[in-house]
Amino acid sequence: DRAEARALRTVFGEALAGIPLASLKALVGNCGAGAGAVDIIIAACALYEQRLPAIINCDNPIDGLRAGSAPSREATLKHVLCYSCGVGGQNAALVLGRV
């Protein structure tokens, strides 16, 4: 988690404090090789519905990240970044945009 937080800070800098994050594994489980596909489906639904998914079981988020437990909530979303890290090194990132 801390390595991911460092990477996000490197990419987004100070703007990261204003970017909502959603950690989905506690909500949907780890689907192994299918986890990336599940993340993309949830991201597409979030864009379509203009709603962030709930975040559960995250009572101690890493400092500076907006990733603590929260109910599903409305949001104005133009783009969503999905990144997935697999145990065997299968890593991918995809940006979805609203048209």
PDB file of N, CA, C and O in Angstrom, residues 58-89:
ATOM      1  N   CYS A  58     -11.559   0.300   5.812  1.00  0.00           N
ATOM      2  CA  CYS A  58     -10.346   1.106   5.660  1.00  0.00           C
ATOM      3  C   CYS A  58     -10.405   2.232   6.683  1.00  0.00           C
ATOM      4  O   CYS A  58     -10.606   3.393   6.343  1.00  0.00           O
ATOM      5  N   ASP A  59     -10.237   1.852   7.940  1.00  0.00           N
ATOM      6  CA  ASP A  59     -10.368   2.819   9.025  1.00  0.00           C
ATOM      7  C   ASP A  59      -9.083   3.593   9.294  1.00  0.00           C
ATOM      8  O   ASP A  59      -9.098   4.587   9.999  1.00  0.00           O
ATOM      9  N   ASN A  60      -7.962   3.151   8.740  1.00  0.00           N
ATOM     10  CA  ASN A  60      -6.680   3.829   8.935  1.00  0.00           C
ATOM     11  C   ASN A  60      -5.994   4.034   7.591  1.00  0.00           C
ATOM     12  O   ASN A  60      -4.976   3.406   7.296  1.00  0.00           O
ATOM     13  N   PRO A  61      -6.528   4.951   6.738  1.00  0.00           N
ATOM     14  CA  PRO A  61      -5.904   5.160   5.433  1.00  0.00           C
ATOM     15  C   PRO A  61      -4.512   5.776   5.577  1.00  0.00           C
ATOM     16  O   PRO A  61      -4.205   6.418   6.591  1.00  0.00           O
ATOM     17  N   ILE A  62      -3.688   5.585   4.583  1.00  0.00           N
ATOM     18  CA  ILE A  62      -2.347   6.164   4.574  1.00  0.00           C
ATOM     19  C   ILE A  62      -2.479   7.684   4.526  1.00  0.00           C
ATOM     20  O   ILE A  62      -3.314   8.222   3.796  1.00  0.00           O
ATOM     21  N   ASP A  63      -1.656   8.370   5.307  1.00  0.00           N
ATOM     22  CA  ASP A  63      -1.722   9.836   5.395  1.00  0.00           C
ATOM     23  C   ASP A  63      -1.747  10.483   4.017  1.00  0.00           C
ATOM     24  O   ASP A  63      -0.987  10.120   3.132  1.00  0.00           O
ATOM     25  N   GLY A  64      -2.653  11.441   3.886  1.00  0.00           N
ATOM     26  CA  GLY A  64      -2.714  12.237   2.671  1.00  0.00           C
ATOM     27  C   GLY A  64      -3.555  11.643   1.558  1.00  0.00           C
ATOM     28  O   GLY A  64      -3.722  12.268   0.521  1.00  0.00           O
ATOM     29  N   LEU A  65      -4.075  10.441   1.748  1.00  0.00           N
ATOM     30  CA  LEU A  65      -4.890   9.824   0.704  1.00  0.00           C
ATOM     31  C   LEU A  65      -6.356   9.875   1.100  1.00  0.00           C
ATOM     32  O   LEU A  65      -6.713   9.624   2.242  1.00  0.00           O
ATOM     33  N   ARG A  66      -7.204  10.176   0.147  1.00  0.00           N
ATOM     34  CA  ARG A  66      -8.656  10.189   0.390  1.00  0.00           C
ATOM     35  C   ARG A  66      -9.199   8.800   0.113  1.00  0.00           C
ATOM     36  O   ARG A  66      -9.893   8.580  -0.855  1.00  0.00           O
ATOM     37  N   ALA A  67      -8.843   7.860   0.965  1.00  0.00           N
ATOM     38  CA  ALA A  67      -9.220   6.463   0.732  1.00  0.00           C
ATOM     39  C   ALA A  67      -9.814   5.798   1.963  1.00  0.00           C
ATOM     40  O   ALA A  67      -9.865   4.592   2.031  1.00  0.00           O
ATOM     41  N   GLY A  68     -10.246   6.563   2.927  1.00  0.00           N
ATOM     42  CA  GLY A  68     -10.835   5.971   4.114  1.00  0.00           C
ATOM     43  C   GLY A  68     -12.235   5.438   3.842  1.00  0.00           C
ATOM     44  O   GLY A  68     -12.856   5.747   2.837  1.00  0.00           O
ATOM     45  N   SER A  69     -12.723   4.619   4.755  1.00  0.00           N
ATOM     46  CA  SER A  69     -14.059   4.042   4.614  1.00  0.00           C
ATOM     47  C   SER A  69     -15.085   5.136   4.341  1.00  0.00           C
ATOM     48  O   SER A  69     -15.050   6.201   4.956  1.00  0.00           O
ATOM     49  N   ALA A  70     -15.976   4.866   3.400  1.00  0.00           N
ATOM     50  CA  ALA A  70     -16.990   5.844   3.014  1.00  0.00           C
ATOM     51  C   ALA A  70     -18.120   5.124   2.291  1.00  0.00           C
ATOM     52  O   ALA A  70     -17.890   4.114   1.617  1.00  0.00           O
ATOM     53  N   PRO A  71     -19.335   5.649   2.408  1.00  0.00           N
ATOM     54  CA  PRO A  71     -20.444   5.055   1.653  1.00  0.00           C
ATOM     55  C   PRO A  71     -20.331   5.422   0.180  1.00  0.00           C
ATOM     56  O   PRO A  71     -19.572   6.326  -0.195  1.00  0.00           O
ATOM     57  N   SER A  72     -21.075   4.745  -0.642  1.00  0.00           N
ATOM     58  CA  SER A  72     -21.168   5.128  -2.044  1.00  0.00           C
ATOM     59  C   SER A  72     -21.684   6.557  -2.097  1.00  0.00           C
ATOM     60  O   SER A  72     -22.542   6.942  -1.305  1.00  0.00           O
ATOM     61  N   ARG A  73     -21.119   7.357  -3.007  1.00  0.00           N
ATOM     62  CA  ARG A  73     -21.514   8.765  -3.033  1.00  0.00           C
ATOM     63  C   ARG A  73     -21.441   9.332  -4.443  1.00  0.00           C
ATOM     64  O   ARG A  73     -20.667   8.860  -5.276  1.00  0.00           O
ATOM     65  N   GLU A  74     -22.259  10.367  -4.684  1.00  0.00           N
ATOM     66  CA  GLU A  74     -22.269  11.027  -5.980  1.00  0.00           C
ATOM     67  C   GLU A  74     -20.946  11.738  -6.205  1.00  0.00           C
ATOM     68  O   GLU A  74     -20.311  12.203  -5.263  1.00  0.00           O
ATOM     69  N   ALA A  75     -20.542  11.845  -7.477  1.00  0.00           N
ATOM     70  CA  ALA A  75     -19.304  12.529  -7.835  1.00  0.00           C
ATOM     71  C   ALA A  75     -19.395  12.977  -9.280  1.00  0.00           C
ATOM     72  O   ALA A  75     -20.096  12.365 -10.083  1.00  0.00           O
ATOM     73  N   THR A  76     -18.702  14.035  -9.605  1.00  0.00           N
ATOM     74  CA  THR A  76     -18.575  14.458 -10.992  1.00  0.00           C
ATOM     75  C   THR A  76     -17.293  13.838 -11.519  1.00  0.00           C
ATOM     76  O   THR A  76     -16.197  14.235 -11.132  1.00  0.00           O
ATOM     77  N   LEU A  77     -17.441  12.844 -12.361  1.00  0.00           N
ATOM     78  CA  LEU A  77     -16.288  12.088 -12.864  1.00  0.00           C
ATOM     79  C   LEU A  77     -16.153  12.291 -14.368  1.00  0.00           C
ATOM     80  O   LEU A  77     -17.085  12.018 -15.117  1.00  0.00           O
ATOM     81  N   LYS A  78     -14.983  12.754 -14.797  1.00  0.00           N
ATOM     82  CA  LYS A  78     -14.678  12.869 -16.222  1.00  0.00           C
ATOM     83  C   LYS A  78     -13.762  11.736 -16.665  1.00  0.00           C
ATOM     84  O   LYS A  78     -13.843  11.260 -17.776  1.00  0.00           O
ATOM     85  N   HIS A  79     -12.855  11.364 -15.773  1.00  0.00           N
ATOM     86  CA  HIS A  79     -11.901  10.289 -16.044  1.00  0.00           C
ATOM     87  C   HIS A  79     -11.736   9.437 -14.790  1.00  0.00           C
ATOM     88  O   HIS A  79     -11.868   9.937 -13.678  1.00  0.00           O
ATOM     89  N   VAL A  80     -11.417   8.173 -14.996  1.00  0.00           N
ATOM     90  CA  VAL A  80     -11.132   7.266 -13.892  1.00  0.00           C
ATOM     91  C   VAL A  80      -9.868   6.489 -14.246  1.00  0.00           C
ATOM     92  O   VAL A  80      -9.757   5.939 -15.346  1.00  0.00           O
ATOM     93  N   LEU A  81      -8.909   6.470 -13.342  1.00  0.00           N
ATOM     94  CA  LEU A  81      -7.692   5.682 -13.507  1.00  0.00           C
ATOM     95  C   LEU A  81      -7.872   4.364 -12.780  1.00  0.00           C
ATOM     96  O   LEU A  81      -8.171   4.354 -11.584  1.00  0.00           O
ATOM     97  N   CYS A  82      -7.697   3.276 -13.487  1.00  0.00           N
ATOM     98  CA  CYS A  82      -7.718   1.941 -12.880  1.00  0.00           C
ATOM     99  C   CYS A  82      -6.332   1.355 -13.031  1.00  0.00           C
ATOM    100  O   CYS A  82      -5.768   1.357 -14.122  1.00  0.00           O
ATOM    101  N   TYR A  83      -5.797   0.877 -11.938  1.00  0.00           N
ATOM    102  CA  TYR A  83      -4.540   0.147 -12.047  1.00  0.00           C
ATOM    103  C   TYR A  83      -4.652  -1.113 -11.211  1.00  0.00           C
ATOM    104  O   TYR A  83      -5.306  -1.150 -10.189  1.00  0.00           O
ATOM    105  N   SER A  84      -4.029  -2.138 -11.721  1.00  0.00           N
ATOM    106  CA  SER A  84      -4.138  -3.443 -11.090  1.00  0.00           C
ATOM    107  C   SER A  84      -2.752  -4.070 -11.029  1.00  0.00           C
ATOM    108  O   SER A  84      -2.005  -4.035 -12.011  1.00  0.00           O
ATOM    109  N   CYS A  85      -2.418  -4.594  -9.882  1.00  0.00           N
ATOM    110  CA  CYS A  85      -1.116  -5.242  -9.677  1.00  0.00           C
ATOM    111  C   CYS A  85      -1.363  -6.701  -9.326  1.00  0.00           C
ATOM    112  O   CYS A  85      -1.991  -6.992  -8.317  1.00  0.00           O
ATOM    113  N   GLY A  86      -0.875  -7.585 -10.158  1.00  0.00           N
ATOM    114  CA  GLY A  86      -1.045  -9.007  -9.916  1.00  0.00           C
ATOM    115  C   GLY A  86       0.131  -9.591  -9.153  1.00  0.00           C
ATOM    116  O   GLY A  86       1.233  -9.056  -9.182  1.00  0.00           O
ATOM    117  N   VAL A  87      -0.110 -10.699  -8.484  1.00  0.00           N
ATOM    118  CA  VAL A  87       0.926 -11.353  -7.682  1.00  0.00           C
ATOM    119  C   VAL A  87       2.104 -11.791  -8.548  1.00  0.00           C
ATOM    120  O   VAL A  87       3.250 -11.680  -8.159  1.00  0.00           O
ATOM    121  N   GLY A  88       1.836 -12.253  -9.738  1.00  0.00           N
ATOM    122  CA  GLY A  88       2.896 -12.746 -10.612  1.00  0.00           C
ATOM    123  C   GLY A  88       3.523 -11.686 -11.487  1.00  0.00           C
ATOM    124  O   GLY A  88       4.248 -12.003 -12.426  1.00  0.00           O
ATOM    125  N   GLY A  89       3.252 -10.410 -11.226  1.00  0.00           N
ATOM    126  CA  GLY A  89       3.852  -9.333 -11.999  1.00  0.00           C
ATOM    127  C   GLY A  89       2.990  -8.846 -13.150  1.00  0.00           C
ATOM    128  O   GLY A  89       3.444  -8.052 -13.969  1.00  0.00           O
TER     129      GLY A  89
END
